[in-house]
Amino acid sequence: MTWGTELWDQFENLDKHTQWGIDFLERYSKFVKERLEIEQTYAKQLRNLVKKYCPKRSKDDEPRFSSCVSFYSILNELNDYAGQREVVAEEMGHKVYGELMRYSQDLKSERKQHLQEGRKAQQYLDQCWKQMDNSKKKFERECKEAEKSQINYDRLDNDINATKSEVEKAKSQLYMRTHSADESKNEYAAQLQNFNGEQWKHFNVAIPQIFKNLQDMDERRTVKLGETYRSFADVERRVVPIISKCLEGMVTAAKAVDQRKDSAIVVESFKSGFEPPGDYPFEDYSQNLSRTGSDNTISTPKNEGGVKPDPKHSISKTAKNKLWLFGKKPKAPSLEDFSHLPPEQRRKRLQARIDELSKELQKEVDQRDALNKMKDVYEKNPQMGDPQSLQPKISETMCNMEKLRSEIHKNESWLSEVEGKVSSRGDRRPSADVNHHAPHGRESPEGSYTDVPNQEHRSPPHQPDPRQAHQPDEFDDEFDDDDPLPVIGHCKALYSFNGQNEGTLLMKENEVLYIIEEDKGDGWTRARKQSGEEGYVPTSYVEIAMEKNSKVTQVSVGLLQSQTAGLPITLPPPTRSSLHQTRGRLEGWCSDIRAPAEGLPPSPVSHHTGAQARKPGG
């Protein structure tokens, strides 16, 4: 069924129908455009929502609770979902809306061309009909004129009074009109035949072909709409698997919420490592009251064994406030060893610092290895560079490595101290004795260590029983956990030193050592080898290069300046390392260095007036 045969006379209606089809196509294009704008707005709002609830955060602010981690996972999945909505909008704009707009323009131009052809064919047929109609009317007029001439000729021919000339004139007029009528008849017949032929061609060839083209165009428009409908759905269907994965990820994140794990994280985050407060001791203030013999009241028995209450353990109003379970969290100072933190939190912070320092140490080791390789290459190929030019950098790297090792060792000692105290607290059980004294430091519910500010921020050692004998090795316990001294510079040996005395260090000529303690005015400098061996070397035997920011260097410079000016020397408070050094010298160093013979290196003699330097043995 074609429009050319069935709708041969419906040109105007087909014109309206094809225009309606194009208008419908453009209306659907507008619908798709509004739909993709909705998708774009939806995706943008989703991304803004994710950005609002998932701001940028530092490494320390990373979520640890499973509920928070799951929520951020859901936000990430929602962000991916928003990305898929953007993909839908982009493909709709490219494959549906853009295609429809281009096809609409093509349909308009094609429809215009077919309608112009139809109108031209109709105009040509109308022109043929007019020519045929004109020839018909002319033929009709000529026939009427010929009839009039025939009537006039018959009247004059029967009239006896008519002259011969009149009759001849009427006869010639009749002949002329009859000839004109015959010509008009022939012309009309020709025009009629031509019109009939053109009309047949118009309604059987031209119009059917034009209408067929319009029908094909309209059918292609309908097919295109169906394809765009399918493309519209395919765009959604292509993102369905990814959206399903996003939804599955949200479900997985929801299943990952673990209330027990979150509770464990809370414990791990705020656990102090302290034990709950013990029983408060009974403080008898009536022991010093005098009683009369006639007093019938029973006096409070005195402390057995003559033990007096310890005034240090008396609980004042301030101490009660500090030990109150729900006391206000104080602002503890931040210390290098994190002793202001509870044991458990301190252990975690120290472990994190040790891991960080280990990473930095590994970097320095890699840099040292690279410099050594470069030095070997320079030694094998002198034209590439001077090997000695790398020595300062290698020495600096070695100093940095030694500093990092010292820091790691120091933090590890603090860590072992914390772990030892935590384990010892775990082994102890609270005593129910009336004379039991609770420790001075307490843990507030917020996780802070509430100790007296001017005391060291760590749990005090276990108080021995006053009835027990005093242990004689208190001084030894003071230095059992002495920390290694930090590196404050490096030196190069100008001469060899045998280091036979106790406390001295053997060194070879041109050997590079690390300085860990400056010369205190006795001609000896404390140094450390790369192997970790420490000892004293003569200051005059080495060439010293100190660090610029070393506090020990600043103290030594101030010491020398005071001695030079003849002013009294003000020394800093004694440290654990200086006490240990003094004790070691008093115990084991008993010999003086011999005066140098001719040609031997100079002896380590102090440059200060009236003070001769001594070796570690003297």
XYZ file of C-alpha atoms in Angstrom:
618
model
C 0.000 0.000 0.000
C 1.567 3.190 -1.238
C 0.636 6.805 -0.901
C 0.995 7.374 -4.654
C -1.937 5.121 -5.585
C -4.102 5.363 -2.501
C -3.601 9.041 -1.733
C -3.161 10.450 -5.234
C -5.457 13.376 -4.455
C -4.241 14.090 -0.860
C -1.267 16.313 -1.565
C -2.234 18.967 0.985
C -2.906 16.418 3.721
C 0.391 14.704 3.047
C 2.071 18.084 3.286
C 0.527 18.623 6.730
C 1.349 15.066 7.847
C 5.030 15.261 6.944
C 5.292 18.629 8.706
C 3.709 17.091 11.818
C 6.237 14.235 11.684
C 9.185 16.632 11.656
C 7.625 18.664 14.490
C 7.231 15.477 16.539
C 10.861 14.574 15.893
C 11.992 17.962 17.116
C 9.739 17.672 20.154
C 11.348 14.360 21.047
C 14.765 15.960 20.556
C 13.789 18.653 23.033
C 12.685 15.946 25.467
C 16.061 14.210 25.192
C 17.859 17.513 25.728
C 15.910 18.241 28.894
C 16.510 14.695 30.078
C 20.292 14.924 29.656
C 20.262 18.300 31.411
C 18.509 16.610 34.314
C 21.182 13.890 34.290
C 23.942 16.493 34.289
C 22.351 18.422 37.133
C 21.762 15.202 39.067
C 25.369 14.095 38.611
C 26.658 17.536 39.609
C 24.519 17.583 42.741
C 25.681 14.075 43.648
C 29.321 15.085 43.283
C 28.756 18.208 45.388
C 27.070 16.050 48.006
C 30.015 13.642 48.059
C 32.468 16.531 48.235
C 30.520 18.068 51.108
C 30.562 14.935 53.236
C 34.005 13.683 52.160
C 36.373 16.668 52.524
C 40.106 16.475 52.062
C 41.810 15.184 55.168
C 45.328 14.581 56.342
C 46.893 11.200 56.924
C 46.271 11.446 60.659
C 42.565 12.059 60.062
C 42.034 8.853 58.117
C 38.962 7.032 59.420
C 39.571 3.899 61.445
C 36.110 2.868 62.571
C 34.419 0.386 60.260
C 31.264 2.491 60.194
C 33.252 5.548 59.012
C 35.268 3.515 56.512
C 32.055 2.012 55.143
C 30.466 5.443 54.900
C 33.427 6.814 52.943
C 33.298 3.711 50.733
C 29.628 4.431 50.073
C 30.538 8.023 49.221
C 33.169 6.764 46.776
C 30.642 4.424 45.184
C 28.155 7.279 45.001
C 30.796 9.395 43.308
C 31.307 6.614 40.756
C 27.540 6.435 40.345
C 27.501 10.177 39.628
C 30.193 9.581 37.037
C 27.955 7.024 35.328
C 25.109 9.545 35.263
C 27.505 11.932 33.537
C 28.304 9.195 31.029
C 24.570 8.753 30.402
C 24.149 12.479 29.824
C 27.167 12.622 27.512
C 26.065 9.671 25.379
C 22.495 10.970 25.222
C 23.775 14.288 24.004
C 26.074 12.721 21.432
C 24.209 9.631 20.205
C 20.568 10.685 20.638
C 20.084 14.433 20.782
C 22.850 15.359 18.359
C 21.801 12.640 15.915
C 18.145 13.727 16.058
C 19.010 17.359 15.398
C 21.121 16.472 12.369
C 18.433 14.112 11.031
C 15.738 16.751 11.544
C 17.635 19.186 9.339
C 18.030 16.521 6.663
C 14.309 15.721 6.781
C 13.372 19.359 6.396
C 15.503 19.822 3.295
C 14.306 16.529 1.769
C 10.632 17.289 2.434
C 11.036 20.729 0.920
C 12.521 19.230 -2.229
C 9.723 16.643 -2.660
C 6.986 19.203 -2.091
C 8.568 21.550 -4.600
C 8.575 18.746 -7.186
C 4.914 17.991 -6.443
C 3.938 21.626 -6.773
C 5.811 21.935 -10.077
C 4.015 18.874 -11.452
C 0.682 20.282 -10.321
C 1.467 23.646 -11.889
C 2.421 21.987 -15.168
C -0.826 19.987 -15.177
C -2.811 23.142 -14.431
C -1.065 24.870 -17.302
C -1.971 22.039 -19.671
C -5.561 22.159 -18.504
C -5.718 25.896 -19.105
C -4.396 25.479 -22.625
C -6.935 22.766 -23.303
C -9.687 24.875 -21.774
C -8.721 27.863 -23.870
C -8.744 25.805 -27.079
C -12.092 24.382 -26.052
C -13.577 27.791 -25.487
C -12.149 29.028 -28.773
C -13.590 26.048 -30.547
C -16.953 26.796 -28.965
C -16.822 30.415 -30.073
C -15.848 29.502 -33.613
C -18.658 27.011 -33.849
C -21.189 29.604 -32.719
C -19.842 32.112 -35.225
C -20.033 29.493 -37.959
C -23.668 28.742 -37.009
C -24.474 32.430 -37.220
C -22.804 32.668 -40.625
C -24.779 29.590 -41.756
C -28.061 31.100 -40.656
C -27.215 34.435 -42.318
C -26.267 32.720 -45.567
C -29.440 30.630 -45.601
C -31.559 33.719 -44.991
C -29.905 35.704 -47.805
C -29.967 32.737 -50.163
C -33.750 32.338 -49.757
C -34.390 36.060 -49.939
C -35.334 37.077 -53.549
C -34.647 40.633 -52.808
C -31.035 39.931 -51.752
C -28.411 40.863 -54.259
C -25.943 38.381 -55.559
C -23.061 40.206 -53.976
C -24.667 39.969 -50.581
C -25.232 36.288 -51.091
C -21.626 35.775 -52.177
C -20.378 37.771 -49.222
C -22.476 35.700 -46.781
C -21.237 32.546 -48.452
C -17.607 33.534 -48.128
C -18.224 34.547 -44.539
C -19.744 31.146 -43.873
C -16.822 29.438 -45.450
C -14.331 31.376 -43.395
C -16.182 30.734 -40.127
C -16.523 27.081 -40.920
C -12.803 26.858 -41.658
C -11.971 28.625 -38.368
C -14.265 26.267 -36.498
C -12.544 23.288 -38.077
C -9.126 24.637 -37.039
C -10.340 25.349 -33.517
C -11.714 21.884 -33.390
C -8.430 20.372 -34.410
C -6.546 22.565 -31.911
C -8.967 21.670 -29.144
C -8.590 17.991 -29.936
C -4.838 18.280 -29.852
C -4.868 20.194 -26.548
C -7.327 17.759 -25.097
C -5.187 14.843 -26.106
C -2.097 16.517 -24.682
C -3.850 17.338 -21.410
C -5.108 13.823 -21.051
C -1.616 12.505 -21.581
C -0.082 14.910 -19.095
C -2.825 14.229 -16.602
C -2.212 10.501 -16.881
C 1.497 11.053 -16.389
C 0.787 13.350 -13.442
C -1.481 10.981 -11.548
C 0.170 7.738 -12.590
C 3.882 8.633 -12.723
C 4.896 11.993 -11.209
C 2.588 12.220 -8.204
C 2.980 8.550 -7.195
C 6.756 8.925 -7.343
C 6.689 12.133 -5.287
C 4.286 10.656 -2.781
C 6.388 7.519 -2.620
C 9.428 9.624 -1.792
C 7.444 11.394 0.915
C 6.290 8.033 2.219
C 9.856 6.727 2.306
C 10.969 9.863 4.096
C 8.216 9.532 6.678
C 8.947 5.852 7.203
C 12.635 6.579 7.657
C 11.687 9.234 10.210
C 9.613 6.668 12.055
C 12.473 4.134 11.930
C 14.887 6.780 13.172
C 12.637 7.540 16.101
C 12.542 3.858 16.957
C 16.324 3.653 16.768
C 16.738 6.685 19.019
C 14.245 5.163 21.459
C 16.414 2.071 21.538
C 19.607 4.115 21.799
C 18.033 6.028 24.656
C 17.460 2.762 26.472
C 20.849 1.314 25.469
C 22.624 4.281 27.020
C 20.975 3.439 30.321
C 21.516 -0.281 29.889
C 25.245 0.073 29.203
C 25.841 1.725 32.566
C 23.593 -0.666 34.462
C 26.447 -3.204 35.123
C 28.698 -0.483 36.524
C 25.854 1.009 38.532
C 25.103 -2.483 39.804
C 28.716 -2.792 40.890
C 28.427 0.552 42.658
C 25.327 -0.653 44.459
C 27.029 -3.949 45.267
C 29.958 -1.967 46.637
C 27.548 -0.047 48.859
C 26.044 -3.304 50.082
C 29.528 -4.711 50.696
C 30.481 -1.568 52.604
C 27.329 -1.940 54.687
C 28.213 -5.564 55.452
C 31.731 -4.493 56.467
C 30.422 -2.560 59.457
C 31.678 -4.438 62.511
C 30.556 -3.186 65.881
C 33.069 -5.340 67.747
C 35.932 -4.020 65.661
C 34.821 -0.445 66.308
C 34.643 -1.135 70.020
C 38.150 -2.599 69.890
C 39.393 0.506 68.082
C 37.873 2.694 70.795
C 39.728 0.647 73.396
C 42.950 0.821 71.395
C 42.639 4.572 70.873
C 41.885 5.572 74.450
C 43.424 2.782 76.507
C 45.859 4.326 78.987
C 47.462 1.187 80.373
C 46.920 2.294 83.958
C 45.159 0.191 86.555
C 42.010 1.356 88.318
C 42.626 3.312 91.538
C 43.293 1.206 94.594
C 41.923 1.642 98.092
C 42.779 4.886 99.819
C 44.869 4.352 102.975
C 43.509 5.157 106.424
C 45.288 8.186 107.806
C 45.207 8.281 111.588
C 45.702 11.829 112.820
C 44.969 10.888 116.474
C 48.209 9.038 117.136
C 49.935 12.096 118.581
C 47.116 12.863 121.044
C 47.920 12.168 124.733
C 45.543 9.798 126.506
C 44.946 9.664 130.316
C 44.984 6.375 132.077
C 41.464 6.892 133.438
C 40.131 7.384 129.922
C 37.781 4.531 129.249
C 37.906 5.058 125.490
C 39.879 2.605 123.481
C 42.775 4.357 121.785
C 43.600 3.674 118.231
C 46.472 1.215 118.012
C 49.700 2.648 116.777
C 51.368 1.533 113.624
C 53.015 -1.767 114.080
C 56.763 -1.769 113.647
C 56.979 1.950 114.249
C 56.141 2.794 110.726
C 54.897 6.348 110.393
C 52.501 7.396 107.739
C 54.266 8.717 104.693
C 53.429 12.406 104.298
C 54.061 12.075 100.560
C 51.106 9.763 100.297
C 48.690 11.950 102.201
C 45.743 12.852 100.059
C 45.097 16.548 99.891
C 42.192 18.298 98.321
C 44.239 18.980 95.232
C 45.289 15.345 94.958
C 41.692 14.260 95.285
C 40.771 16.482 92.447
C 43.548 14.988 90.375
C 42.606 11.419 91.244
C 38.881 11.889 90.833
C 37.669 9.522 88.165
C 35.702 12.148 86.306
C 38.108 15.007 86.849
C 38.651 17.622 84.193
C 41.230 16.734 81.592
C 44.392 18.790 82.190
C 46.549 20.188 79.463
C 49.728 18.136 79.626
C 52.878 19.478 77.982
C 54.114 17.720 74.871
C 57.432 15.998 75.591
C 59.910 14.335 73.280
C 59.535 10.916 74.887
C 55.719 11.262 75.016
C 55.855 10.689 78.765
C 52.875 13.051 79.075
C 50.759 10.348 77.420
C 49.389 7.202 79.037
C 51.568 4.106 78.590
C 49.521 2.503 75.844
C 49.231 5.689 73.802
C 52.892 6.438 74.435
C 53.869 3.005 73.144
C 51.955 3.562 69.908
C 53.440 6.995 69.344
C 56.958 5.749 69.993
C 56.453 2.802 67.651
C 55.205 5.138 64.913
C 58.243 7.411 65.394
C 60.601 4.421 65.263
C 59.041 3.301 61.975
C 59.415 6.801 60.536
C 63.038 7.080 61.649
C 63.762 3.635 60.202
C 62.488 4.793 56.825
C 64.702 7.896 56.990
C 67.665 5.743 57.999
C 67.094 3.461 55.037
C 67.132 6.501 52.749
C 70.435 7.632 54.216
C 71.863 4.124 53.817
C 70.833 4.071 50.182
C 72.416 7.491 49.679
C 75.644 6.329 51.330
C 75.775 3.234 49.096
C 75.200 5.381 46.030
C 77.977 7.786 47.054
C 80.367 4.894 47.683
C 79.630 3.473 44.264
C 80.203 6.870 42.705
C 83.456 7.167 44.616
C 84.581 3.765 43.308
C 83.768 4.863 39.779
C 85.760 8.079 40.258
C 88.708 6.082 41.635
C 88.683 3.776 38.634
C 88.102 6.628 36.178
C 89.760 9.794 37.530
C 88.728 11.791 34.460
C 85.085 11.549 35.581
C 85.664 13.310 38.900
C 87.657 13.651 42.085
C 86.895 10.884 44.638
C 87.907 13.165 47.522
C 85.183 15.628 46.580
C 82.610 13.066 47.708
C 84.197 12.521 51.111
C 82.447 15.482 52.853
C 79.102 14.292 51.570
C 79.840 10.736 52.671
C 80.897 11.979 56.107
C 77.744 14.057 56.375
C 75.646 11.053 55.395
C 77.424 8.898 57.963
C 76.773 11.541 60.608
C 73.109 11.621 59.661
C 72.984 7.822 59.853
C 74.566 7.871 63.284
C 72.123 10.516 64.458
C 69.201 8.491 63.185
C 70.562 5.330 64.804
C 70.927 7.227 68.066
C 67.397 8.518 67.798
C 66.096 5.037 67.003
C 68.026 3.548 69.908
C 66.752 6.259 72.223
C 63.155 5.726 71.163
C 63.587 1.960 71.383
C 64.852 2.334 74.949
C 61.807 4.435 75.784
C 59.625 1.851 74.080
C 61.187 -1.038 75.975
C 60.741 0.960 79.169
C 57.048 1.480 78.409
C 56.532 -2.145 77.430
C 58.309 -3.297 80.604
C 56.125 -1.093 82.760
C 52.956 -2.168 80.981
C 53.858 -5.842 81.413
C 54.771 -5.323 85.075
C 51.432 -3.595 85.671
C 49.684 -6.493 84.003
C 51.423 -8.934 86.377
C 50.607 -6.977 89.537
C 47.304 -7.244 91.385
C 45.925 -4.421 93.541
C 46.458 -4.922 97.273
C 43.640 -4.666 99.785
C 45.988 -3.621 102.629
C 44.928 -0.512 104.551
C 48.451 0.915 104.308
C 48.512 0.447 100.518
C 49.139 3.757 98.768
C 47.705 4.433 95.347
C 50.154 5.778 92.753
C 50.347 9.508 92.338
C 49.517 9.469 88.621
C 45.999 8.729 87.400
C 44.275 8.362 84.093
C 41.262 10.517 83.427
C 38.376 9.086 81.369
C 39.463 11.187 78.409
C 42.799 9.344 78.284
C 45.170 11.949 79.813
C 47.758 11.330 82.502
C 46.985 13.564 85.490
C 50.252 13.814 87.378
C 51.853 16.718 89.164
C 53.178 19.041 86.440
C 56.691 19.495 87.877
C 57.293 15.761 88.181
C 58.370 13.411 85.440
C 55.339 12.294 83.441
C 55.566 8.588 83.996
C 54.325 6.163 86.618
C 56.523 6.250 89.737
C 58.471 3.096 90.550
C 57.078 0.622 93.028
C 57.629 1.919 96.577
C 59.581 -0.640 98.691
C 58.396 -1.621 102.135
C 59.884 0.833 104.701
C 60.714 -2.120 106.967
C 63.002 -3.594 104.384
C 66.721 -2.753 104.301
C 67.882 -0.081 101.902
C 69.303 -1.506 98.733
C 72.903 -0.372 98.156
C 72.733 -0.392 94.331
C 70.513 2.660 93.809
C 73.298 4.429 91.960
C 73.693 1.485 89.596
C 69.993 1.389 88.833
C 70.127 5.050 87.953
C 72.374 4.359 84.922
C 71.195 0.923 83.828
C 69.059 2.375 81.053
C 71.406 5.210 80.027
C 70.608 6.423 76.528
C 73.365 6.746 73.890
C 74.694 10.221 73.390
C 73.813 11.977 70.147
C 76.459 12.778 67.561
C 77.505 16.432 67.730
C 80.264 16.373 65.103
C 83.024 14.319 63.544
C 86.808 14.283 63.659
C 89.766 12.940 61.699
C 92.721 11.279 63.456
C 95.991 13.137 62.851
C 98.032 10.437 64.657
C 97.556 6.863 65.749
C 96.512 6.188 69.341
C 96.820 2.733 70.970
C 94.037 3.233 73.547
C 95.510 0.780 76.086
C 93.984 2.419 79.165
C 90.458 1.684 80.265
C 87.933 4.071 78.724
C 90.179 5.103 75.832
C 89.521 4.330 72.200
C 91.955 2.818 69.715
C 92.230 4.822 66.512
C 94.367 4.824 63.405
C 95.784 7.712 61.470
C 93.262 9.388 59.088
C 90.392 7.423 60.664
C 87.093 9.334 60.822
C 85.234 9.186 64.161
C 82.008 10.645 65.493
C 82.187 13.097 68.391
C 79.591 12.492 71.077
C 81.105 14.633 73.861
C 83.392 17.656 73.626
C 86.601 18.283 75.511
C 85.653 19.519 79.013
C 89.063 21.149 79.518
C 91.011 17.995 80.437
C 92.410 17.352 76.940
C 90.162 14.378 76.133
C 87.287 14.125 73.658
C 84.720 11.358 73.710
C 84.233 9.721 70.289
C 82.481 6.781 68.670
C 83.495 4.544 65.812
C 81.220 3.496 62.970
C 81.042 0.078 64.591
C 79.463 1.653 67.698
C 82.541 1.370 69.984
C 82.950 4.444 72.212
C 85.823 5.883 74.229
C 88.076 8.880 74.833
C 90.809 10.097 72.487
C 93.362 12.917 72.968
C 91.965 16.181 71.673
C 95.362 17.199 70.258
C 95.466 13.953 68.190
C 92.395 14.770 66.112
C 91.072 17.456 63.795
C 87.522 18.305 64.950
C 84.583 19.589 62.908
C 81.539 20.340 65.104
C 77.904 20.713 64.108
C 76.720 24.310 63.991
C 73.472 23.718 65.902
C 74.964 21.581 68.653
C 74.012 22.703 72.164
C 77.183 21.102 73.522
C 79.296 23.262 71.224
C 77.539 26.384 72.478
C 78.154 25.383 76.102
C 81.845 24.644 75.379
C 82.316 27.959 73.610
C 80.758 29.765 76.567
C 83.026 27.792 78.897
C 86.176 28.769 76.992
C 85.107 32.393 76.795
C 84.518 32.491 80.572
C 87.898 30.927 81.272
C 89.656 33.331 78.917
C 88.050 36.338 80.572
C 88.941 35.068 84.067
C 85.274 34.951 85.071
C 83.754 32.226 87.227
C 82.510 29.334 85.125
C 78.800 28.572 85.228
C 78.192 24.959 84.267
C 74.837 23.551 83.194
C 73.000 21.204 85.592
C 74.557 17.719 85.684
C 72.999 15.217 83.353
C 72.789 11.447 83.616
C 75.621 10.991 81.107
C 77.929 13.437 82.970
C 77.312 11.692 86.288
C 77.997 8.352 84.693
C 81.205 9.727 83.195
C 82.361 11.061 86.580
C 81.590 7.778 88.292
C 83.521 5.787 85.635
C 86.533 8.041 85.941
C 86.570 7.763 89.740
C 86.320 3.984 89.616
C 88.783 2.939 86.896
C 90.992 5.638 85.476
C 94.221 5.740 87.484
C 97.174 6.536 85.201
C 98.478 9.703 83.558
C 99.624 9.972 80.018
C 103.358 10.006 79.477
C 105.080 13.141 78.182
C 105.746 12.853 74.459
C 109.251 12.062 73.405
C 110.997 13.889 70.606
C 109.335 13.184 67.247
C 106.190 11.704 68.915
C 102.712 13.224 68.755
C 101.875 15.827 71.367
C 100.329 14.585 74.581
C 96.779 15.558 75.426
C 97.544 18.531 77.694
C 94.967 21.135 78.508
C 95.628 24.633 77.256
C 94.244 26.171 80.432
C 96.712 27.750 82.852
C 97.611 25.665 85.868
C 95.515 22.674 84.853
C 97.249 19.653 83.416
C 95.067 17.322 81.352
C 94.567 13.806 82.522
C 93.881 10.635 80.626
C 90.694 8.706 81.326
C 92.764 6.569 83.694
C 93.757 9.533 85.955
